[in-house]
GROMACS .gro file of C-alpha atoms in nm:
model
  306
    1MET     CA    1   1.951   1.015  -1.969
    2PRO     CA    2   2.117   0.910  -1.738
    3SER     CA    3   1.905   0.720  -1.461
    4ALA     CA    4   1.998   0.740  -1.059
    5THR     CA    5   2.250   0.441  -1.099
    6GLY     CA    6   2.405   0.532  -1.343
    7VAL     CA    7   2.256   0.366  -1.659
    8ASN     CA    8   2.188   0.536  -1.933
    9MET     CA    9   1.826   0.531  -2.028
   10THR     CA   10   1.611   0.754  -2.319
   11GLY     CA   11   1.340   0.712  -2.114
   12VAL     CA   12   1.125   0.517  -1.792
   13GLY     CA   13   0.774   0.405  -1.953
   14ILE     CA   14   0.478   0.323  -1.656
   15ILE     CA   15   0.178   0.198  -1.763
   16GLY     CA   16  -0.161   0.172  -1.539
   17LEU     CA   17  -0.273   0.474  -1.441
   18GLY     CA   18  -0.491   0.357  -1.190
   19ALA     CA   19  -0.550   0.470  -0.838
   20MET     CA   20  -0.177   0.353  -0.808
   21GLY     CA   21  -0.089   0.368  -1.039
   22ARG     CA   22  -0.149   0.742  -1.135
   23PRO     CA   23   0.026   0.860  -0.826
   24MET     CA   24   0.364   0.650  -0.892
   25ALA     CA   25   0.375   0.840  -1.264
   26LYS     CA   26   0.314   1.193  -1.103
   27ASN     CA   27   0.626   1.076  -0.805
   28LEU     CA   28   0.832   0.952  -1.123
   29ILE     CA   29   0.846   1.305  -1.338
   30ASP     CA   30   0.866   1.441  -0.957
   31ARG     CA   31   1.137   1.287  -0.790
   32SER     CA   32   1.324   1.131  -1.069
   33SER     CA   33   1.618   1.234  -1.330
   34HIS     CA   34   1.413   1.018  -1.620
   35THR     CA   35   1.172   1.138  -1.885
   36VAL     CA   36   0.820   0.998  -1.816
   37HIS     CA   37   0.670   0.797  -2.072
   38VAL     CA   38   0.221   0.735  -2.030
   39THR     CA   39   0.002   0.643  -2.235
   40GLY     CA   40  -0.375   0.520  -2.155
   41ARG     CA   41  -0.681   0.532  -2.183
   42GLY     CA   42  -0.670   0.914  -2.409
   43ALA     CA   43  -0.480   1.202  -2.374
   44ALA     CA   44  -0.766   1.434  -2.189
   45ARG     CA   45  -0.750   1.129  -1.878
   46TYR     CA   46  -0.407   1.203  -1.760
   47ALA     CA   47  -0.341   1.581  -1.869
   48ASP     CA   48  -0.244   1.670  -1.558
   49LEU     CA   49   0.104   1.394  -1.537
   50VAL     CA   50   0.128   1.504  -1.944
   51ALA     CA   51   0.148   1.890  -1.743
   52ALA     CA   52   0.374   1.747  -1.493
   53GLY     CA   53   0.561   1.726  -1.712
   54ALA     CA   54   0.478   1.304  -1.840
   55GLN     CA   55   0.540   1.316  -2.303
   56TRP     CA   56   0.252   1.084  -2.404
   57HIS     CA   57   0.202   0.806  -2.656
   58ASP     CA   58  -0.156   0.643  -2.847
   59ASN     CA   59  -0.003   0.300  -2.760
   60PRO     CA   60   0.218   0.114  -2.569
   61ARG     CA   61   0.442  -0.006  -2.842
   62SER     CA   62   0.498   0.341  -2.945
   63LEU     CA   63   0.612   0.454  -2.579
   64ALA     CA   64   0.814   0.113  -2.587
   65ALA     CA   65   1.022   0.292  -2.855
   66ALA     CA   66   1.111   0.594  -2.672
   67VAL     CA   67   1.205   0.343  -2.358
   68ASP     CA   68   1.452   0.100  -2.185
   69VAL     CA   69   1.202   0.035  -1.858
   70VAL     CA   70   0.862   0.068  -1.790
   71ILE     CA   71   0.674  -0.001  -1.509
   72LEU     CA   72   0.344  -0.258  -1.571
   73MET     CA   73   0.093  -0.157  -1.289
   74LEU     CA   74  -0.171  -0.366  -1.379
   75PRO     CA   75  -0.386  -0.611  -1.191
   76ASP     CA   76  -0.236  -0.947  -1.291
   77LEU     CA   77  -0.078  -1.060  -1.501
   78PRO     CA   78  -0.340  -1.172  -1.839
   79GLU     CA   79  -0.359  -0.727  -1.849
   80VAL     CA   80   0.004  -0.736  -1.874
   81GLU     CA   81   0.030  -1.004  -2.170
   82ALA     CA   82  -0.271  -0.766  -2.289
   83VAL     CA   83  -0.032  -0.484  -2.333
   84LEU     CA   84   0.264  -0.728  -2.421
   85GLY     CA   85   0.101  -0.838  -2.756
   86GLY     CA   86  -0.098  -0.667  -3.020
   87LEU     CA   87  -0.003  -0.473  -3.324
   88ASP     CA   88  -0.024  -0.198  -3.116
   89GLY     CA   89   0.145  -0.381  -2.811
   90LEU     CA   90   0.482  -0.340  -2.600
   91LEU     CA   91   0.654  -0.590  -2.783
   92ALA     CA   92   0.516  -0.484  -3.171
   93ALA     CA   93   0.834  -0.236  -3.064
   94GLN     CA   94   1.114  -0.485  -3.145
   95PRO     CA   95   1.300  -0.341  -2.882
   96ASP     CA   96   1.671  -0.434  -2.884
   97ASP     CA   97   1.687  -0.323  -2.517
   98LEU     CA   98   1.368  -0.339  -2.230
   99LEU     CA   99   1.334  -0.445  -1.896
  100LEU     CA  100   0.961  -0.477  -1.783
  101VAL     CA  101   0.945  -0.369  -1.391
  102ILE     CA  102   0.593  -0.646  -1.332
  103SER     CA  103   0.459  -0.480  -1.004
  104SER     CA  104   0.097  -0.663  -1.022
  105THR     CA  105   0.034  -0.892  -0.770
  106SER     CA  106   0.020  -1.207  -0.922
  107SER     CA  107   0.178  -1.585  -0.969
  108PRO     CA  108   0.545  -1.617  -0.840
  109SER     CA  109   0.535  -1.886  -1.092
  110GLY     CA  110   0.425  -1.714  -1.342
  111VAL     CA  111   0.614  -1.383  -1.374
  112ARG     CA  112   0.916  -1.709  -1.408
  113GLU     CA  113   0.728  -1.826  -1.689
  114LEU     CA  114   0.609  -1.540  -1.890
  115ALA     CA  115   1.045  -1.411  -1.773
  116GLN     CA  116   1.186  -1.807  -1.959
  117ARG     CA  117   0.905  -1.709  -2.266
  118LEU     CA  118   0.974  -1.361  -2.357
  119GLU     CA  119   1.412  -1.428  -2.273
  120GLN     CA  120   1.357  -1.722  -2.577
  121GLU     CA  121   1.114  -1.566  -2.783
  122HIS     CA  122   1.343  -1.183  -2.795
  123ALA     CA  123   1.636  -1.364  -2.734
  124GLY     CA  124   1.742  -1.159  -2.411
  125ALA     CA  125   1.623  -0.845  -2.561
  126VAL     CA  126   1.334  -0.846  -2.379
  127ARG     CA  127   1.379  -0.859  -1.925
  128VAL     CA  128   1.158  -0.883  -1.672
  129VAL     CA  129   1.211  -0.760  -1.284
  130ASP     CA  130   0.903  -0.861  -0.994
  131ALA     CA  131   0.868  -0.574  -0.818
  132PRO     CA  132   0.541  -0.593  -0.653
  133VAL     CA  133   0.397  -0.251  -0.392
  134SER     CA  134   0.228  -0.251  -0.040
  135GLY     CA  135   0.137   0.073   0.121
  136GLY     CA  136  -0.199   0.186   0.000
  137VAL     CA  137  -0.346   0.471  -0.252
  138ASP     CA  138  -0.171   0.719   0.056
  139GLY     CA  139   0.175   0.533   0.007
  140ALA     CA  140   0.186   0.612  -0.329
  141GLU     CA  141   0.094   0.957  -0.266
  142ALA     CA  142   0.353   1.027  -0.013
  143ALA     CA  143   0.640   0.793  -0.235
  144THR     CA  144   0.647   0.563   0.076
  145LEU     CA  145   0.525   0.222  -0.093
  146SER     CA  146   0.721  -0.052  -0.017
  147VAL     CA  147   0.834  -0.207  -0.285
  148MET     CA  148   0.920  -0.557  -0.268
  149ILE     CA  149   1.201  -0.707  -0.547
  150GLY     CA  150   1.296  -1.045  -0.781
  151GLY     CA  151   1.546  -1.054  -1.062
  152ARG     CA  152   1.896  -1.098  -1.153
  153ASP     CA  153   2.134  -0.844  -0.971
  154GLU     CA  154   2.177  -0.565  -1.261
  155ASP     CA  155   1.843  -0.562  -1.339
  156ALA     CA  156   1.699  -0.482  -0.952
  157ALA     CA  157   1.936  -0.219  -0.929
  158THR     CA  158   1.836  -0.095  -1.284
  159ALA     CA  159   1.488  -0.083  -1.109
  160ALA     CA  160   1.536  -0.020  -0.806
  161GLY     CA  161   1.766   0.319  -0.853
  162ILE     CA  162   1.403   0.420  -1.092
  163LEU     CA  163   1.127   0.278  -0.765
  164ALA     CA  164   1.359   0.467  -0.476
  165ALA     CA  165   1.168   0.784  -0.564
  166VAL     CA  166   0.871   0.569  -0.527
  167GLY     CA  167   0.978   0.404  -0.212
  168ASN     CA  168   1.133   0.198  -0.048
  169PRO     CA  169   1.233  -0.096  -0.300
  170VAL     CA  170   1.496  -0.360  -0.162
  171HIS     CA  171   1.612  -0.642  -0.329
  172LEU     CA  172   1.485  -0.994  -0.192
  173GLY     CA  173   1.585  -1.236  -0.416
  174PRO     CA  174   1.588  -1.413  -0.752
  175LEU     CA  175   1.286  -1.335  -0.996
  176GLY     CA  176   0.946  -1.433  -0.805
  177ALA     CA  177   1.072  -1.338  -0.470
  178GLY     CA  178   0.871  -0.965  -0.556
  179GLN     CA  179   0.590  -1.192  -0.507
  180VAL     CA  180   0.650  -1.448  -0.190
  181ALA     CA  181   0.720  -1.122  -0.041
  182LYS     CA  182   0.379  -0.910  -0.135
  183ALA     CA  183   0.183  -1.269  -0.084
  184CYS     CA  184   0.306  -1.261   0.307
  185ASN     CA  185   0.223  -0.945   0.304
  186GLN     CA  186  -0.145  -1.040   0.211
  187LEU     CA  187  -0.194  -1.292   0.426
  188ILE     CA  188   0.003  -1.060   0.713
  189VAL     CA  189  -0.299  -0.755   0.567
  190ALA     CA  190  -0.607  -0.980   0.492
  191SER     CA  191  -0.555  -1.152   0.871
  192THR     CA  192  -0.527  -0.829   1.053
  193ILE     CA  193  -0.807  -0.614   0.915
  194LEU     CA  194  -1.043  -0.920   0.889
  195ALA     CA  195  -0.957  -0.905   1.270
  196LEU     CA  196  -1.025  -0.567   1.322
  197GLY     CA  197  -1.320  -0.569   1.196
  198GLU     CA  198  -1.415  -0.893   1.383
  199ALA     CA  199  -1.335  -0.692   1.727
  200ALA     CA  200  -1.530  -0.335   1.607
  201VAL     CA  201  -1.851  -0.649   1.582
  202LEU     CA  202  -1.743  -0.733   1.950
  203ALA     CA  203  -1.658  -0.398   2.126
  204GLU     CA  204  -1.972  -0.254   1.949
  205ARG     CA  205  -2.182  -0.594   2.018
  206SER     CA  206  -2.053  -0.490   2.453
  207GLY     CA  207  -2.127  -0.146   2.409
  208LEU     CA  208  -1.827   0.038   2.422
  209ASP     CA  209  -1.665   0.343   2.224
  210LEU     CA  210  -1.527   0.171   1.950
  211ALA     CA  211  -1.343   0.533   1.847
  212LYS     CA  212  -1.166   0.462   2.197
  213LEU     CA  213  -1.122   0.103   2.223
  214PHE     CA  214  -0.896   0.213   1.807
  215ASP     CA  215  -0.724   0.448   2.041
  216LEU     CA  216  -0.632   0.346   2.223
  217LEU     CA  217  -0.512  -0.025   2.062
  218ALA     CA  218  -0.310   0.188   1.881
  219GLY     CA  219  -0.054   0.248   2.195
  220GLY     CA  220   0.010  -0.119   2.272
  221TYR     CA  221   0.043  -0.407   2.096
  222ALA     CA  222  -0.214  -0.443   1.915
  223ASP     CA  223  -0.114  -0.127   1.697
  224SER     CA  224  -0.041  -0.176   1.275
  225ARG     CA  225   0.003   0.075   0.961
  226ILE     CA  226  -0.332  -0.163   0.928
  227LEU     CA  227  -0.588  -0.011   1.205
  228ARG     CA  228  -0.400   0.337   1.125
  229THR     CA  229  -0.489   0.395   0.785
  230ARG     CA  230  -0.808   0.168   0.837
  231GLY     CA  231  -0.945   0.227   1.151
  232GLN     CA  232  -1.176   0.544   1.137
  233ARG     CA  233  -1.311   0.360   0.769
  234ILE     CA  234  -1.388   0.114   1.047
  235VAL     CA  235  -1.512   0.302   1.295
  236GLU     CA  236  -1.765   0.528   1.076
  237GLU     CA  237  -1.842   0.240   0.852
  238ASP     CA  238  -1.706   0.400   0.529
  239TYR     CA  239  -1.599   0.148   0.351
  240SER     CA  240  -1.527   0.380   0.008
  241PRO     CA  241  -1.308   0.154  -0.223
  242SER     CA  242  -0.912   0.251  -0.179
  243GLY     CA  243  -0.789  -0.062  -0.122
  244THR     CA  244  -1.036  -0.347  -0.279
  245ALA     CA  245  -1.144  -0.672  -0.075
  246ARG     CA  246  -1.199  -0.876  -0.373
  247TYR     CA  247  -0.822  -0.840  -0.509
  248MET     CA  248  -0.758  -1.032  -0.176
  249VAL     CA  249  -0.891  -1.408  -0.283
  250LYS     CA  250  -0.637  -1.367  -0.585
  251ASP     CA  251  -0.348  -1.223  -0.343
  252LEU     CA  252  -0.441  -1.500  -0.139
  253ASP     CA  253  -0.418  -1.808  -0.393
  254PHE     CA  254  -0.106  -1.682  -0.485
  255ALA     CA  255  -0.018  -1.783  -0.109
  256THR     CA  256  -0.185  -2.034  -0.102
  257SER     CA  257   0.051  -2.181  -0.430
  258VAL     CA  258   0.385  -2.000  -0.236
  259ALA     CA  259   0.234  -2.271   0.111
  260THR     CA  260   0.207  -2.593  -0.162
  261LEU     CA  261   0.488  -2.560  -0.339
  262THR     CA  262   0.731  -2.497  -0.009
  263GLY     CA  263   0.522  -2.760   0.185
  264THR     CA  264   0.415  -2.535   0.418
  265ARG     CA  265   0.083  -2.667   0.627
  266PRO     CA  266  -0.023  -2.291   0.674
  267VAL     CA  267  -0.336  -2.266   0.958
  268LEU     CA  268  -0.427  -1.869   0.942
  269LEU     CA  269  -0.424  -1.887   0.496
  270PRO     CA  270  -0.709  -2.122   0.419
  271ALA     CA  271  -0.927  -1.967   0.701
  272VAL     CA  272  -0.846  -1.596   0.598
  273LYS     CA  273  -0.902  -1.730   0.245
  274ALA     CA  274  -1.259  -1.879   0.303
  275ALA     CA  275  -1.398  -1.577   0.557
  276PHE     CA  276  -1.266  -1.314   0.172
  277GLU     CA  277  -1.409  -1.566  -0.079
  278GLU     CA  278  -1.697  -1.594   0.172
  279LEU     CA  279  -1.772  -1.113   0.166
  280THR     CA  280  -1.749  -1.161  -0.223
  281GLU     CA  281  -1.984  -1.385  -0.209
  282GLN     CA  282  -2.146  -1.179  -0.029
  283GLY     CA  283  -2.155  -0.868  -0.280
  284LEU     CA  284  -1.907  -0.678  -0.098
  285GLY     CA  285  -1.626  -0.766  -0.300
  286ASP     CA  286  -1.596  -0.387  -0.413
  287ARG     CA  287  -1.569  -0.213  -0.116
  288ASP     CA  288  -1.259  -0.135   0.042
  289ILE     CA  289  -1.082  -0.421   0.266
  290SER     CA  290  -1.215  -0.200   0.612
  291VAL     CA  291  -1.591  -0.368   0.476
  292THR     CA  292  -1.460  -0.669   0.706
  293ARG     CA  293  -1.705  -0.470   0.955
  294ALA     CA  294  -2.001  -0.515   0.797
  295PHE     CA  295  -1.920  -0.867   0.669
  296ILE     CA  296  -1.891  -0.958   1.013
  297GLU     CA  297  -2.175  -0.820   1.079
  298GLY     CA  298  -2.388  -0.988   0.870
  299ARG     CA  299  -2.304  -1.349   0.996
  300VAL     CA  300  -2.580  -1.560   1.135
  301ALA     CA  301  -2.448  -1.639   1.474
  302PRO     CA  302  -2.521  -2.049   1.495
  303VAL     CA  303  -2.831  -2.092   1.694
  304THR     CA  304  -2.690  -2.303   2.076
  305PRO     CA  305  -2.905  -2.642   2.131
  306GLY     CA  306  -3.125  -2.531   2.462
   0.00000   0.00000   0.00000
């Protein structure tokens, strides 16, 4: 089937049908010209996608035999490796032309090493682009994700043509550029949500109406997408998971590696990373990132010598 970029394709696979991957798959079905192929933990769990037009496969090997492009919406590279390997893995299909789109938030160097290994082991038949996304579950459902692509021009163009169905894909540079962009994104997101949680505690303990304050801030320079999507959660202390806080530790580790490799001595990054490590150690890591308010509330202020 011809893609939006004019490349003939039998179909597009997506693996990792969680909170983000599932709505992305639905938008690929509804908003692209490709046949979408899926696999996961049992067909019954994804009956809605199959009813919408997705082709079901019992394992990644079967899926790989039917497509030219596979989007991997998995937590990190260990999960990617698990899907690639084994008797029923993607590579067991012995593809002769397969583009892997790694949408995990991962190490830039790790993605490059994986791509180099796959290219060598499969004589160029398996290629990689990195394409992490930002925008959360809301963005995945609304097809408004920011998609950060790194890779060779032709492969990046193919990925962008497909991922236009889920948001705004932009090719930012060579392989790994998408992961560097995501590291920068996560530094900004983590810093902002931590600042909002801290500001909420300062305001509430000073007797301010927090809902009114956040509404007011949204009209000034303190406005942000994070304030608009997480502000009400912070006010209502609704920390049910959407973007899980503990993943920030991993993401900020990658950002720290980028800082080291580029000879950058960051100011915010070490402090924000330490805060999310402490938050996770306190058992708040499985809550939404808006749990920064509860984290700050639980910290004991140092006693001032009197």
